[in-house]
One Martini backbone bead per residue (centre of mass of N, CA, C, O) as a GRO file, in nm:
protein
  565
    1LYS     BB    1  10.732   4.668  10.854
    2ASN     BB    2  10.630   4.992  10.870
    3ILE     BB    3  10.477   5.182  10.611
    4TYR     BB    4  10.454   5.503  10.550
    5ARG     BB    5  10.182   5.731  10.455
    6PHE     BB    6  10.219   6.038  10.280
    7ASN     BB    7  10.084   6.312  10.196
    8TRP     BB    8  10.139   6.589  10.025
    9ASN     BB    9   9.908   6.703  10.245
   10ALA     BB   10   9.988   6.664  10.532
   11ALA     BB   11   9.888   6.647  10.846
   12ILE     BB   12   9.880   6.929  11.086
   13ALA     BB   13   9.902   6.999  11.451
   14GLN     BB   14   9.818   7.189  11.736
   15ASP     BB   15   9.787   7.194  12.063
   16PRO     BB   16   9.570   7.401  12.251
   17PHE     BB   17   9.700   7.303  12.552
   18ASP     BB   18   9.998   7.246  12.404
   19LYS     BB   19  10.257   7.396  12.232
   20ASN     BB   20  10.458   7.134  12.228
   21THR     BB   21  10.223   6.990  12.080
   22ILE     BB   22  10.213   6.762  11.798
   23TYR     BB   23  10.061   6.665  11.484
   24TYR     BB   24  10.091   6.378  11.253
   25GLY     BB   25  10.011   6.240  10.921
   26SER     BB   26   9.943   5.940  10.784
   27GLN     BB   27   9.775   5.660  10.871
   28HIS     BB   28   9.863   5.791  11.125
   29VAL     BB   29   9.896   5.927  11.447
   30HIS     BB   30  10.137   6.162  11.545
   31LYS     BB   31  10.326   6.240  11.852
   32SER     BB   32  10.455   6.547  12.003
   33THR     BB   33  10.595   6.697  12.320
   34ASN     BB   34  10.886   6.837  12.173
   35LYS     BB   35  10.865   6.973  11.884
   36GLY     BB   36  10.980   6.693  11.722
   37VAL     BB   37  11.208   6.519  11.856
   38SER     BB   38  10.975   6.316  11.933
   39TRP     BB   39  10.776   6.006  11.875
   40GLU     BB   40  10.430   5.888  11.867
   41THR     BB   41  10.182   5.646  11.827
   42ILE     BB   42   9.804   5.700  11.865
   43SER     BB   43   9.723   5.503  11.621
   44PRO     BB   44   9.584   5.343  11.400
   45ASP     BB   45   9.473   5.271  11.108
   46LEU     BB   46   9.246   5.527  10.968
   47THR     BB   47   9.208   5.386  10.715
   48THR     BB   48   9.123   5.142  10.476
   49ASN     BB   49   9.371   4.989  10.365
   50ASP     BB   50   9.367   4.959  10.054
   51SER     BB   51   9.546   4.756   9.846
   52ALA     BB   52   9.454   4.889   9.567
   53LYS     BB   53   9.590   5.189   9.669
   54ILE     BB   54   9.903   5.086   9.792
   55ASP     BB   55  10.039   4.901   9.527
   56GLN     BB   56  10.205   5.042   9.290
   57SER     BB   57  10.491   4.890   9.282
   58THR     BB   58  10.338   4.593   9.192
   59THR     BB   59  10.075   4.658   8.989
   60GLY     BB   60  10.115   4.893   8.767
   61GLY     BB   61  10.008   5.154   8.826
   62LEU     BB   62  10.098   5.412   8.943
   63THR     BB   63  10.356   5.617   8.905
   64LEU     BB   64  10.617   5.678   9.072
   65ASP     BB   65  10.732   5.947   9.269
   66ILE     BB   66  10.956   6.138   9.444
   67THR     BB   67  10.717   6.275   9.614
   68GLY     BB   68  10.465   6.076   9.685
   69ALA     BB   69  10.175   6.189   9.578
   70GLU     BB   70  10.023   5.896   9.520
   71ASN     BB   71   9.940   5.845   9.787
   72HIS     BB   72   9.711   5.645   9.960
   73CYS     BB   73   9.556   5.623  10.241
   74THR     BB   74   9.539   5.914  10.403
   75ILE     BB   75   9.596   6.191  10.600
   76LEU     BB   76   9.443   6.530  10.591
   77ALA     BB   77   9.308   6.561  10.893
   78ILE     BB   78   9.376   6.747  11.204
   79GLU     BB   79   9.144   6.813  11.494
   80PRO     BB   80   9.159   6.972  11.773
   81SER     BB   81   9.003   7.063  12.048
   82THR     BB   82   8.935   7.374  12.232
   83LYS     BB   83   8.722   7.255  12.464
   84GLN     BB   84   8.852   6.946  12.473
   85ALA     BB   85   9.057   6.739  12.593
   86GLY     BB   86   9.127   6.464  12.361
   87VAL     BB   87   8.987   6.586  12.113
   88ILE     BB   88   9.001   6.418  11.787
   89TRP     BB   89   9.001   6.482  11.445
   90VAL     BB   90   8.976   6.274  11.137
   91GLY     BB   91   9.082   6.284  10.789
   92THR     BB   92   9.056   6.121  10.470
   93ASP     BB   93   9.119   6.010  10.122
   94ASP     BB   94   8.883   5.750  10.180
   95GLY     BB   95   8.625   5.854  10.385
   96ASN     BB   96   8.726   5.899  10.676
   97VAL     BB   97   8.582   5.956  11.010
   98GLN     BB   98   8.755   6.035  11.307
   99LEU     BB   99   8.734   5.969  11.677
  100THR     BB  100   8.868   6.110  11.979
  101THR     BB  101   8.828   6.148  12.358
  102ASP     BB  102   9.131   6.010  12.473
  103GLY     BB  103   9.400   6.078  12.299
  104GLY     BB  104   9.396   5.772  12.127
  105LYS     BB  105   9.291   5.505  12.260
  106THR     BB  106   9.018   5.564  12.105
  107TRP     BB  107   8.812   5.489  11.808
  108THR     BB  108   8.577   5.646  11.572
  109ASN     BB  109   8.397   5.540  11.285
  110PHE     BB  110   8.184   5.721  11.031
  111ARG     BB  111   8.152   5.523  10.820
  112GLY     BB  112   7.825   5.528  10.693
  113LYS     BB  113   7.700   5.761  10.921
  114ILE     BB  114   7.674   5.992  10.693
  115PRO     BB  115   7.431   6.139  10.547
  116GLY     BB  116   7.524   6.187  10.198
  117MET     BB  117   7.804   6.056  10.199
  118PRO     BB  118   8.038   5.955  10.000
  119ALA     BB  119   8.208   5.689   9.941
  120GLY     BB  120   8.553   5.770   9.932
  121CYS     BB  121   8.594   6.050   9.996
  122TRP     BB  122   8.726   6.350  10.060
  123ILE     BB  123   8.889   6.495  10.371
  124PRO     BB  124   9.036   6.803  10.395
  125GLN     BB  125   8.833   6.894  10.641
  126ILE     BB  126   8.820   6.973  10.999
  127LYS     BB  127   8.603   7.161  11.229
  128ALA     BB  128   8.618   7.269  11.540
  129SER     BB  129   8.445   7.406  11.772
  130ARG     BB  130   8.452   7.709  11.983
  131PHE     BB  131   8.156   7.642  12.150
  132ASN     BB  132   8.149   7.311  12.113
  133ALA     BB  133   8.272   7.004  12.186
  134GLY     BB  134   8.058   6.830  11.988
  135GLU     BB  135   8.144   7.018  11.749
  136ALA     BB  136   8.151   6.970  11.382
  137PHE     BB  137   8.315   7.008  11.056
  138VAL     BB  138   8.274   6.846  10.734
  139VAL     BB  139   8.479   6.829  10.454
  140ALA     BB  140   8.373   6.734  10.119
  141ASN     BB  141   8.493   6.551   9.818
  142ASP     BB  142   8.428   6.404   9.455
  143TYR     BB  143   8.569   6.507   9.178
  144ARG     BB  144   8.763   6.264   9.095
  145ARG     BB  145   8.466   6.104   9.015
  146GLY     BB  146   8.260   6.337   8.890
  147ASN     BB  147   8.171   6.483   9.167
  148PHE     BB  148   8.060   6.837   9.211
  149ALA     BB  149   7.952   6.838   9.483
  150PRO     BB  150   7.870   6.985   9.785
  151TYR     BB  151   8.024   6.922  10.123
  152ILE     BB  152   7.875   6.976  10.455
  153PHE     BB  153   7.907   6.862  10.792
  154ARG     BB  154   7.717   6.837  11.108
  155THR     BB  155   7.798   6.817  11.458
  156THR     BB  156   7.677   6.825  11.825
  157ASP     BB  157   7.734   6.491  11.933
  158PHE     BB  158   7.997   6.334  11.849
  159GLY     BB  159   7.838   6.183  11.585
  160LYS     BB  160   7.542   6.082  11.625
  161THR     BB  161   7.469   6.333  11.446
  162TRP     BB  162   7.375   6.463  11.110
  163THR     BB  163   7.424   6.764  10.896
  164ARG     BB  164   7.360   6.915  10.596
  165ILE     BB  165   7.475   7.259  10.505
  166VAL     BB  166   7.583   7.180  10.207
  167ASP     BB  167   7.476   7.249   9.868
  168GLU     BB  168   7.365   7.323   9.547
  169LYS     BB  169   7.161   7.551   9.664
  170LYS     BB  170   7.395   7.732   9.819
  171VAL     BB  171   7.635   7.647   9.625
  172THR     BB  172   7.925   7.671   9.406
  173GLY     BB  173   8.098   7.409   9.400
  174TYR     BB  174   8.329   7.236   9.534
  175THR     BB  175   8.453   7.163   9.841
  176LEU     BB  176   8.754   7.280  10.048
  177CYS     BB  177   8.646   7.488  10.280
  178MET     BB  178   8.625   7.614  10.630
  179ILE     BB  179   8.486   7.870  10.869
  180GLN     BB  180   8.437   7.970  11.197
  181ASP     BB  181   8.384   8.216  11.384
  182PRO     BB  182   8.530   8.278  11.705
  183THR     BB  183   8.288   8.504  11.800
  184GLU     BB  184   8.063   8.432  11.561
  185PRO     BB  185   7.863   8.161  11.489
  186ASN     BB  186   7.692   8.275  11.237
  187LEU     BB  187   7.976   8.298  11.100
  188ILE     BB  188   8.041   8.160  10.771
  189PHE     BB  189   8.298   8.013  10.572
  190VAL     BB  190   8.329   7.917  10.216
  191GLY     BB  191   8.525   7.709  10.001
  192THR     BB  192   8.541   7.684   9.647
  193GLU     BB  193   8.592   7.642   9.311
  194GLN     BB  194   8.399   7.931   9.282
  195GLY     BB  195   8.474   8.049   9.578
  196LEU     BB  196   8.316   8.267   9.813
  197TRP     BB  197   8.127   8.203  10.115
  198VAL     BB  198   7.846   8.335  10.318
  199SER     BB  199   7.718   8.319  10.658
  200PHE     BB  200   7.466   8.475  10.892
  201ASP     BB  201   7.297   8.179  10.992
  202ASN     BB  202   7.463   7.913  11.058
  203GLY     BB  203   7.406   7.773  10.751
  204SER     BB  204   7.120   7.821  10.618
  205SER     BB  205   7.272   8.042  10.438
  206PHE     BB  206   7.419   8.168  10.122
  207GLN     BB  207   7.675   8.393   9.992
  208GLN     BB  208   7.847   8.542   9.756
  209TRP     BB  209   8.169   8.681   9.747
  210LYS     BB  210   8.242   8.993   9.539
  211ASN     BB  211   8.435   9.186   9.692
  212ASP     BB  212   8.719   9.171   9.501
  213TYR     BB  213   8.645   8.863   9.466
  214PRO     BB  214   8.690   8.596   9.286
  215SER     BB  215   8.614   8.299   9.096
  216VAL     BB  216   8.804   8.092   9.284
  217SER     BB  217   9.005   7.863   9.409
  218THR     BB  218   8.936   7.780   9.757
  219TYR     BB  219   9.151   7.623   9.996
  220ASP     BB  220   9.182   7.836  10.247
  221LEU     BB  221   9.101   7.933  10.599
  222VAL     BB  222   9.191   8.221  10.805
  223ILE     BB  223   9.187   8.381  11.128
  224GLN     BB  224   9.305   8.688  11.235
  225GLU     BB  225   9.236   8.779  11.551
  226ARG     BB  226   9.367   9.055  11.611
  227GLU     BB  227   9.263   9.188  11.317
  228ALA     BB  228   9.012   9.055  11.184
  229ASP     BB  229   9.114   8.855  10.948
  230LEU     BB  230   9.076   8.710  10.628
  231VAL     BB  231   9.259   8.431  10.513
  232ILE     BB  232   9.335   8.341  10.170
  233ALA     BB  233   9.375   8.042   9.984
  234THR     BB  234   9.477   7.968   9.659
  235PHE     BB  235   9.547   7.787   9.373
  236GLY     BB  236   9.739   8.035   9.276
  237ARG     BB  237   9.928   8.089   9.528
  238ALA     BB  238   9.752   8.298   9.692
  239LEU     BB  239   9.706   8.575   9.905
  240TRP     BB  240   9.395   8.684  10.058
  241ILE     BB  241   9.274   8.981  10.227
  242MET     BB  242   9.017   9.038  10.462
  243ASP     BB  243   8.958   9.320  10.609
  244ASP     BB  244   8.780   9.342  10.865
  245ILE     BB  245   8.508   9.136  10.989
  246ARG     BB  246   8.327   9.291  11.199
  247PRO     BB  247   8.083   9.373  11.026
  248LEU     BB  248   7.992   9.076  10.978
  249ARG     BB  249   7.939   9.012  11.273
  250LYS     BB  250   7.712   9.219  11.308
  251VAL     BB  251   7.520   9.101  11.100
  252ALA     BB  252   7.504   8.814  11.237
  253ALA     BB  253   7.404   8.919  11.528
  254GLU     BB  254   7.187   9.114  11.376
  255LYS     BB  255   6.880   9.097  11.315
  256GLY     BB  256   6.775   9.297  11.029
  257MET     BB  257   7.015   9.461  10.904
  258LEU     BB  258   6.969   9.398  10.593
  259ALA     BB  259   6.699   9.590  10.592
  260LYS     BB  260   6.849   9.829  10.619
  261LYS     BB  261   6.941  10.111  10.453
  262LEU     BB  262   7.164  10.209  10.685
  263THR     BB  263   7.502  10.099  10.787
  264VAL     BB  264   7.752  10.185  11.020
  265PHE     BB  265   8.058  10.078  11.113
  266PRO     BB  266   8.301  10.017  11.298
  267ALA     BB  267   8.624  10.149  11.305
  268PRO     BB  268   8.935  10.107  11.253
  269ASP     BB  269   9.232  10.180  11.304
  270ALA     BB  270   9.447  10.435  11.182
  271TYR     BB  271   9.746  10.477  10.967
  272GLN     BB  272  10.022  10.697  10.887
  273ALA     BB  273  10.184  10.544  10.674
  274GLN     BB  274  10.499  10.485  10.541
  275TYR     BB  275  10.616  10.468  10.203
  276ARG     BB  276  10.823  10.257   9.991
  277ALA     BB  277  10.974  10.170   9.726
  278ALA     BB  278  11.106   9.928   9.572
  279THR     BB  279  11.392   9.821   9.478
  280GLY     BB  280  11.404   9.864   9.122
  281TYR     BB  281  11.101  10.005   9.125
  282GLU     BB  282  10.978  10.287   8.942
  283TRP     BB  283  10.807  10.192   8.686
  284SER     BB  284  10.520  10.075   8.538
  285THR     BB  285  10.665  10.019   8.251
  286MET     BB  286  10.824   9.759   8.346
  287GLY     BB  287  10.589   9.524   8.387
  288LEU     BB  288  10.530   9.460   8.672
  289TYR     BB  289  10.350   9.269   8.886
  290ASP     BB  290  10.064   9.398   9.076
  291ALA     BB  291   9.882   9.357   9.330
  292PRO     BB  292   9.636   9.490   9.494
  293ASN     BB  293   9.627   9.688   9.754
  294ARG     BB  294   9.534   9.828  10.012
  295SER     BB  295   9.433  10.096  10.135
  296ARG     BB  296   9.586  10.373  10.303
  297GLY     BB  297   9.338  10.440  10.432
  298ALA     BB  298   9.052  10.482  10.603
  299ALA     BB  299   8.825  10.248  10.696
  300ILE     BB  300   8.480  10.239  10.565
  301SER     BB  301   8.191  10.067  10.672
  302PHE     BB  302   7.888   9.972  10.485
  303PHE     BB  303   7.524   9.920  10.465
  304ILE     BB  304   7.296   9.847  10.193
  305GLY     BB  305   6.967   9.794  10.198
  306GLY     BB  306   6.656   9.644  10.052
  307ALA     BB  307   6.753   9.424   9.877
  308LYS     BB  308   6.699   9.110   9.753
  309ASP     BB  309   7.015   9.099   9.633
  310THR     BB  310   7.307   9.182   9.783
  311ALA     BB  311   7.520   9.005   9.637
  312ALA     BB  312   7.463   9.106   9.335
  313LYS     BB  313   7.428   9.419   9.316
  314LYS     BB  314   7.176   9.544   9.126
  315THR     BB  315   7.137   9.794   9.306
  316ARG     BB  316   7.141  10.128   9.243
  317ASN     BB  317   7.278  10.403   9.405
  318ASP     BB  318   7.330  10.678   9.529
  319SER     BB  319   7.525  10.887   9.654
  320VAL     BB  320   7.723  10.927   9.920
  321THR     BB  321   7.765  11.128  10.200
  322VAL     BB  322   8.060  11.277  10.364
  323LYS     BB  323   8.134  11.372  10.702
  324ILE     BB  324   8.410  11.533  10.872
  325TYR     BB  325   8.511  11.544  11.220
  326ASN     BB  326   8.651  11.686  11.475
  327ASP     BB  327   8.698  11.746  11.821
  328LYS     BB  328   8.545  12.044  11.749
  329ASN     BB  329   8.319  11.999  11.528
  330GLU     BB  330   8.469  12.028  11.256
  331ASN     BB  331   8.437  12.057  10.912
  332ILE     BB  332   8.710  11.909  10.717
  333ARG     BB  333   8.534  11.702  10.529
  334ASN     BB  334   8.417  11.609  10.191
  335LEU     BB  335   8.232  11.333  10.045
  336LYS     BB  336   8.192  11.102   9.759
  337TRP     BB  337   8.011  10.790   9.697
  338LYS     BB  338   7.987  10.511   9.513
  339THR     BB  339   7.716  10.275   9.530
  340GLU     BB  340   7.583   9.962   9.652
  341ALA     BB  341   7.421   9.708   9.727
  342GLY     BB  342   7.540   9.631  10.036
  343PHE     BB  343   7.866   9.595  10.078
  344ASN     BB  344   8.088   9.863  10.189
  345ARG     BB  345   8.428   9.998  10.110
  346GLU     BB  346   8.598  10.280  10.212
  347SER     BB  347   8.823  10.573  10.191
  348TRP     BB  348   9.023  10.785  10.392
  349SER     BB  349   9.318  10.994  10.365
  350MET     BB  350   9.359  11.174  10.617
  351ASP     BB  351   9.233  11.458  10.521
  352GLU     BB  352   9.180  11.767  10.426
  353LYS     BB  353   9.071  12.026  10.287
  354GLY     BB  354   9.153  12.173  10.003
  355TYR     BB  355   9.296  12.332   9.713
  356ARG     BB  356   9.342  12.493   9.442
  357GLN     BB  357   9.530  12.482   9.171
  358PRO     BB  358   9.701  12.645   8.964
  359GLY     BB  359   9.514  12.615   8.656
  360SER     BB  360   9.274  12.482   8.743
  361PRO     BB  361   8.971  12.400   8.710
  362LYS     BB  362   8.669  12.472   8.777
  363PRO     BB  363   8.444  12.339   8.963
  364ARG     BB  364   8.182  12.161   8.963
  365ALA     BB  365   7.888  12.086   9.058
  366GLY     BB  366   7.951  11.832   9.298
  367ALA     BB  367   8.236  11.809   9.334
  368GLN     BB  368   8.515  11.715   9.455
  369GLU     BB  369   8.727  11.770   9.681
  370PRO     BB  370   9.023  11.865   9.751
  371ARG     BB  371   9.316  11.777   9.869
  372GLY     BB  372   9.501  11.792  10.168
  373PHE     BB  373   9.624  11.791  10.458
  374GLN     BB  374   9.720  11.613  10.708
  375VAL     BB  375   9.604  11.497  10.980
  376LEU     BB  376   9.591  11.471  11.301
  377PRO     BB  377   9.602  11.288  11.549
  378GLY     BB  378   9.282  11.126  11.631
  379ARG     BB  379   8.936  11.193  11.667
  380TYR     BB  380   8.677  11.097  11.430
  381LYS     BB  381   8.385  11.185  11.258
  382ILE     BB  382   8.153  10.978  11.070
  383VAL     BB  383   7.915  11.086  10.818
  384VAL     BB  384   7.658  10.899  10.663
  385SER     BB  385   7.463  10.963  10.359
  386LEU     BB  386   7.128  10.853  10.231
  387ASN     BB  387   6.943  11.069  10.159
  388LYS     BB  388   6.757  11.042  10.466
  389GLU     BB  389   6.995  10.875  10.563
  390SER     BB  390   7.184  10.819  10.877
  391ASP     BB  391   7.526  10.752  10.988
  392SER     BB  392   7.779  10.669  11.245
  393THR     BB  393   8.131  10.713  11.334
  394PHE     BB  394   8.448  10.633  11.474
  395ILE     BB  395   8.801  10.741  11.437
  396ASN     BB  396   9.139  10.644  11.479
  397VAL     BB  397   9.423  10.842  11.434
  398ASN     BB  398   9.755  10.735  11.357
  399ASP     BB  399  10.068  10.727  11.371
  400ASP     BB  400  10.360  10.615  11.290
  401PRO     BB  401  10.512  10.401  11.518
  402ARG     BB  402  10.816  10.432  11.404
  403PHE     BB  403  10.819  10.773  11.483
  404GLY     BB  404  10.625  10.866  11.670
  405ASN     BB  405  10.576  11.185  11.772
  406ARG     BB  406  10.476  11.438  11.501
  407ASN     BB  407  10.313  11.702  11.560
  408ASP     BB  408  10.523  11.930  11.544
  409ILE     BB  409  10.604  11.873  11.256
  410LYS     BB  410  10.322  11.900  11.122
  411LEU     BB  411  10.265  12.190  11.213
  412ALA     BB  412  10.506  12.315  11.067
  413GLN     BB  413  10.429  12.221  10.785
  414GLN     BB  414  10.146  12.353  10.775
  415LYS     BB  415  10.236  12.644  10.814
  416MET     BB  416  10.405  12.655  10.551
  417TYR     BB  417  10.179  12.565  10.361
  418ASP     BB  418   9.989  12.807  10.420
  419ARG     BB  419  10.181  13.018  10.319
  420LEU     BB  420  10.196  12.914  10.027
  421ARG     BB  421   9.891  12.927   9.970
  422MET     BB  422   9.856  13.235   9.956
  423SER     BB  423  10.010  13.256   9.689
  424GLY     BB  424   9.849  13.043   9.529
  425ASP     BB  425   9.576  13.196   9.533
  426LYS     BB  426   9.670  13.433   9.360
  427LEU     BB  427   9.743  13.264   9.110
  428THR     BB  428   9.465  13.142   9.067
  429GLU     BB  429   9.316  13.407   9.019
  430GLY     BB  430   9.485  13.499   8.776
  431MET     BB  431   9.429  13.245   8.592
  432ASP     BB  432   9.125  13.282   8.583
  433GLN     BB  433   9.130  13.549   8.434
  434LEU     BB  434   9.274  13.447   8.182
  435THR     BB  435   9.065  13.233   8.104
  436GLU     BB  436   8.823  13.424   8.071
  437SER     BB  437   8.956  13.603   7.855
  438GLU     BB  438   9.007  13.379   7.652
  439GLU     BB  439   8.707  13.308   7.610
  440LEU     BB  440   8.618  13.589   7.515
  441CYS     BB  441   8.798  13.598   7.263
  442SER     BB  442   8.674  13.352   7.124
  443LYS     BB  443   8.390  13.475   7.098
  444MET     BB  444   8.473  13.720   6.935
  445MET     BB  445   8.588  13.565   6.689
  446ALA     BB  446   8.320  13.423   6.622
  447GLN     BB  447   8.157  13.689   6.564
  448LEU     BB  448   8.380  13.793   6.339
  449LYS     BB  449   8.393  13.588   6.105
  450ASP     BB  450   8.150  13.739   5.901
  451VAL     BB  451   8.274  14.020   5.943
  452THR     BB  452   8.299  14.331   5.788
  453GLY     BB  453   8.546  14.573   5.794
  454LYS     BB  454   8.744  14.792   5.960
  455ASP     BB  455   8.651  14.741   6.255
  456ALA     BB  456   8.668  14.432   6.245
  457ASP     BB  457   8.967  14.410   6.173
  458SER     BB  458   9.073  14.562   6.421
  459LEU     BB  459   8.945  14.370   6.634
  460ARG     BB  460   9.083  14.114   6.545
  461LYS     BB  461   9.370  14.211   6.595
  462ALA     BB  462   9.332  14.274   6.897
  463THR     BB  463   9.241  13.990   6.985
  464LYS     BB  464   9.497  13.845   6.895
  465ALA     BB  465   9.682  14.001   7.087
  466MET     BB  466   9.550  13.899   7.345
  467GLN     BB  467   9.600  13.600   7.302
  468ASP     BB  468   9.909  13.623   7.294
  469SER     BB  469   9.946  13.745   7.576
  470ILE     BB  470   9.813  13.523   7.740
  471LYS     BB  471   9.995  13.295   7.643
  472ALA     BB  472  10.261  13.416   7.749
  473ILE     BB  473  10.185  13.417   8.048
  474LYS     BB  474  10.120  13.115   8.077
  475GLU     BB  475  10.406  13.019   7.988
  476TYR     BB  476  10.553  13.163   8.216
  477ILE     BB  477  10.409  12.989   8.437
  478SER     BB  478  10.389  12.675   8.286
  479GLY     BB  479  10.488  12.662   8.005
  480GLU     BB  480  10.573  12.521   7.711
  481PRO     BB  481  10.446  12.332   7.497
  482SER     BB  482  10.504  11.984   7.403
  483ASP     BB  483  10.560  11.706   7.181
  484LYS     BB  484  10.666  11.553   7.393
  485GLN     BB  485  10.720  11.238   7.555
  486GLY     BB  486  10.737  11.154   7.866
  487ILE     BB  487  11.019  11.226   8.066
  488ASN     BB  488  11.105  11.471   7.844
  489ARG     BB  489  10.852  11.680   7.913
  490ASP     BB  490  11.009  11.951   7.981
  491ARG     BB  491  10.934  12.303   8.079
  492GLY     BB  492  11.105  12.392   8.291
  493GLN     BB  493  11.157  12.683   8.463
  494THR     BB  494  10.883  12.781   8.657
  495VAL     BB  495  10.644  12.893   8.855
  496MET     BB  496  10.515  12.614   8.903
  497ARG     BB  497  10.774  12.465   8.972
  498SER     BB  498  10.840  12.632   9.219
  499TYR     BB  499  10.580  12.569   9.374
  500GLN     BB  500  10.588  12.253   9.369
  501THR     BB  501  10.861  12.211   9.504
  502ALA     BB  502  10.790  12.338   9.773
  503ALA     BB  503  10.546  12.155   9.841
  504GLN     BB  504  10.705  11.882   9.838
  505TYR     BB  505  10.926  11.947  10.058
  506ILE     BB  506  10.771  12.001  10.321
  507GLY     BB  507  10.662  11.668  10.341
  508SER     BB  508  10.930  11.473  10.272
  509LYS     BB  509  11.002  11.477  10.583
  510ASN     BB  510  11.071  11.380  10.937
  511VAL     BB  511  11.084  11.704  10.955
  512ALA     BB  512  11.114  12.010  11.003
  513PRO     BB  513  11.135  12.285  10.852
  514GLY     BB  514  11.402  12.443  10.688
  515ALA     BB  515  11.619  12.614  10.497
  516GLN     BB  516  11.535  12.482  10.232
  517GLU     BB  517  11.229  12.538  10.250
  518GLU     BB  518  11.249  12.842  10.290
  519LYS     BB  519  11.384  12.903  10.019
  520LEU     BB  520  11.167  12.780   9.832
  521VAL     BB  521  10.932  12.958   9.927
  522MET     BB  522  11.060  13.230   9.859
  523MET     BB  523  11.092  13.175   9.557
  524ALA     BB  524  10.791  13.128   9.503
  525GLU     BB  525  10.691  13.404   9.601
  526GLU     BB  526  10.852  13.570   9.397
  527ASP     BB  527  10.743  13.440   9.137
  528ILE     BB  528  10.443  13.497   9.194
  529ASN     BB  529  10.465  13.803   9.222
  530GLU     BB  530  10.561  13.853   8.931
  531ALA     BB  531  10.314  13.725   8.794
  532VAL     BB  532  10.099  13.910   8.919
  533GLN     BB  533  10.216  14.175   8.809
  534ARG     BB  534  10.182  14.097   8.512
  535ILE     BB  535   9.877  14.066   8.521
  536ASN     BB  536   9.806  14.349   8.624
  537LYS     BB  537   9.941  14.502   8.388
  538PHE     BB  538   9.766  14.385   8.165
  539TYR     BB  539   9.488  14.497   8.279
  540ALA     BB  540   9.576  14.803   8.305
  541ASN     BB  541   9.641  14.816   7.987
  542GLN     BB  542   9.568  14.618   7.748
  543TRP     BB  543   9.279  14.537   7.841
  544LYS     BB  544   9.163  14.819   7.874
  545ALA     BB  545   9.197  14.902   7.576
  546TYR     BB  546   9.036  14.670   7.453
  547ARG     BB  547   8.768  14.723   7.591
  548GLN     BB  548   8.730  15.006   7.475
  549GLN     BB  549   8.721  14.914   7.180
  550VAL     BB  550   8.475  14.730   7.201
  551GLU     BB  551   8.275  14.950   7.314
  552ASN     BB  552   8.327  15.151   7.054
  553THR     BB  553   8.234  14.928   6.869
  554LYS     BB  554   8.019  14.912   6.586
  555LEU     BB  555   7.835  14.623   6.520
  556ASN     BB  556   7.706  14.424   6.251
  557LEU     BB  557   7.572  14.094   6.304
  558PHE     BB  558   7.381  14.127   6.058
  559LYS     BB  559   7.214  13.996   5.793
  560ASP     BB  560   7.095  14.003   5.468
  561TYR     BB  561   6.781  13.867   5.358
  562LYS     BB  562   6.641  13.722   5.100
  563PRO     BB  563   6.389  13.620   4.945
  564ILE     BB  564   6.234  13.318   4.880
  565ASP     BB  565   6.126  13.174   4.571
   0.00000   0.00000   0.00000
C-alpha cells in the first residue's frame, strides 16, 4: 500500500488551460479534472525517496506530530506553464527539479544538472515564464543546513542550460520567492529573508525596495493583474500590498529613465470613497493595533533620478511643487512635497484650495495651502516641478461607485459651504485685528517696563485694560481656556462652535443640505455677525481712545547713564 507524504505547505496549482483541473502534490503529482471530486496520480515518486528521511516512525528520529509537518521527501512546488499545455515543473524539499512536457507521461529530473545548486536543498518555488514556453525560474534555499546564500536559477530551453541570476552580490538573505511581471519581462521581484528586491533589467541587477517596506522575511509574491498591485506575504503572517506597480513597469521598459532628473508616471483612477470606522473602535487610546492603510487620496508617482544609488535614497532633494488644474485649465490647488532621490509616491486629497479658519495663525511664506472642499469628479492635470525640471500627468477622479452620481448633491453642499465661508472670512479678519492689537499691547507693556512717572502709569493701566478687553472678546468667540484635558475639555457653546458645527453638518450626509443645515448656517451667521459687531464697537470706541492716549503721551524711554570709573 502506498503511503502518501504531504508537506505542511503541500503544493497545489490550477491548470491555466482548464479551470476545472487542479494539481496537488505529495511525493507524487495528483490531478483532478473535476475540481477535486476525483483524483488520478500522474507521476512516479518525484522525490529522492530517501529512506533515511521518511522513516521517522521506526528509526527513532524526529518525533511525529499530529500535523505531519515533519514529513520529508515531499513536493513543495507545482507550476504548469501558461504558454504550452502539458508543461509542468515540480520542485521538492530534497533538491529535485522535475519537468514533464507531455502532461505527466514522462518526467525529467535535473538533479545534479543545475550548476551551482547545492544537492538536497529546498525548492520552495518554480515560476514558469509568461513569455517563453521553455523558460522557468527555480528558487532554492539551503539555510536549514547552515548555508544562507541566495539561489535563483533560470532556464530558457526546457532545462538544457541553466544560469544563476541571484547570488550574494545581488541580494541579501536566502531566497524564498520570486515573480516576473506578467506584462513587462524586465521587471522581476525577489523575496528573501531580509526583504524585497527588484530588478529593472531582467535579473542582471537588483535593488532592495525600501519604500515603506521593512527588511522582513518575504515568503510569497503575487501580482493582482486587474489592479496592477504586488501582493506580498510575510513570515509575520501579514499581507502587504504595493499599490500600482505600473510606474515600475515603465522604468523597466524604458532604458535610461533612472538617469532622468524627474519623471512623473501615469496616475491610476482615484475614487472619493467614503469610509466608516469599524464598530466598537472609536478612540486611538483604546490601544488596538492598526497597520497603516494606503492613503485615501489620489496617488501620484514620480521618480527623481541622477543619484548614484537611488535605492539607498541618500541624496536629499528640495521640495517639489505641484500644481493641479481642472478641465477649464484653472489652477485649483498648489502643494509642496518633501522628496528624496529614487521612487516617490505622494497623494492629493482630491480637494481644492481652502481658506483660513477664524483664529488660525497667518501662514508663513511658503507654507502649504489649507485644504478646501472636495473637487467634483472629472479629469485633472497634475504638474510636478523640481528646480527647473517639470513633468505632468492626468488623473481621473471618480465618485464612490456605491452611491452613483452625486454631482448635484456636492454642488449644493459647496454652494452652502461658500455661503458660510463669507461669514467665516469676516470673523477671520476680525480675529486677525484682535491678534495684531494684542501683540501691539504686549510690545507697549515691554517698553513701559522700566519707565516711571504718572503718564507711564496711566498708559500701563490703559494697556492692561485693552488686553483684558481683547481677551474677553476672544473668549466670547472661542471659549475660555480650561485646565481640563481629554474629552472633557469642552469650552461650551461659542461662536466658533456654532461655525464649526454648521461646517461639519454641510457635508456629513450623502444628500443635499436641508432644513437642518440651513438652520445651523443661519445660527452661525447670526453669531458671527454679533461677534463682528462687538469687534467693530471695540475699535470704534475703546481702541480709538487708547490709541489717542498713546499718541498724546510723551514718554522718555531713555535712561541716563553715568560714566564708568
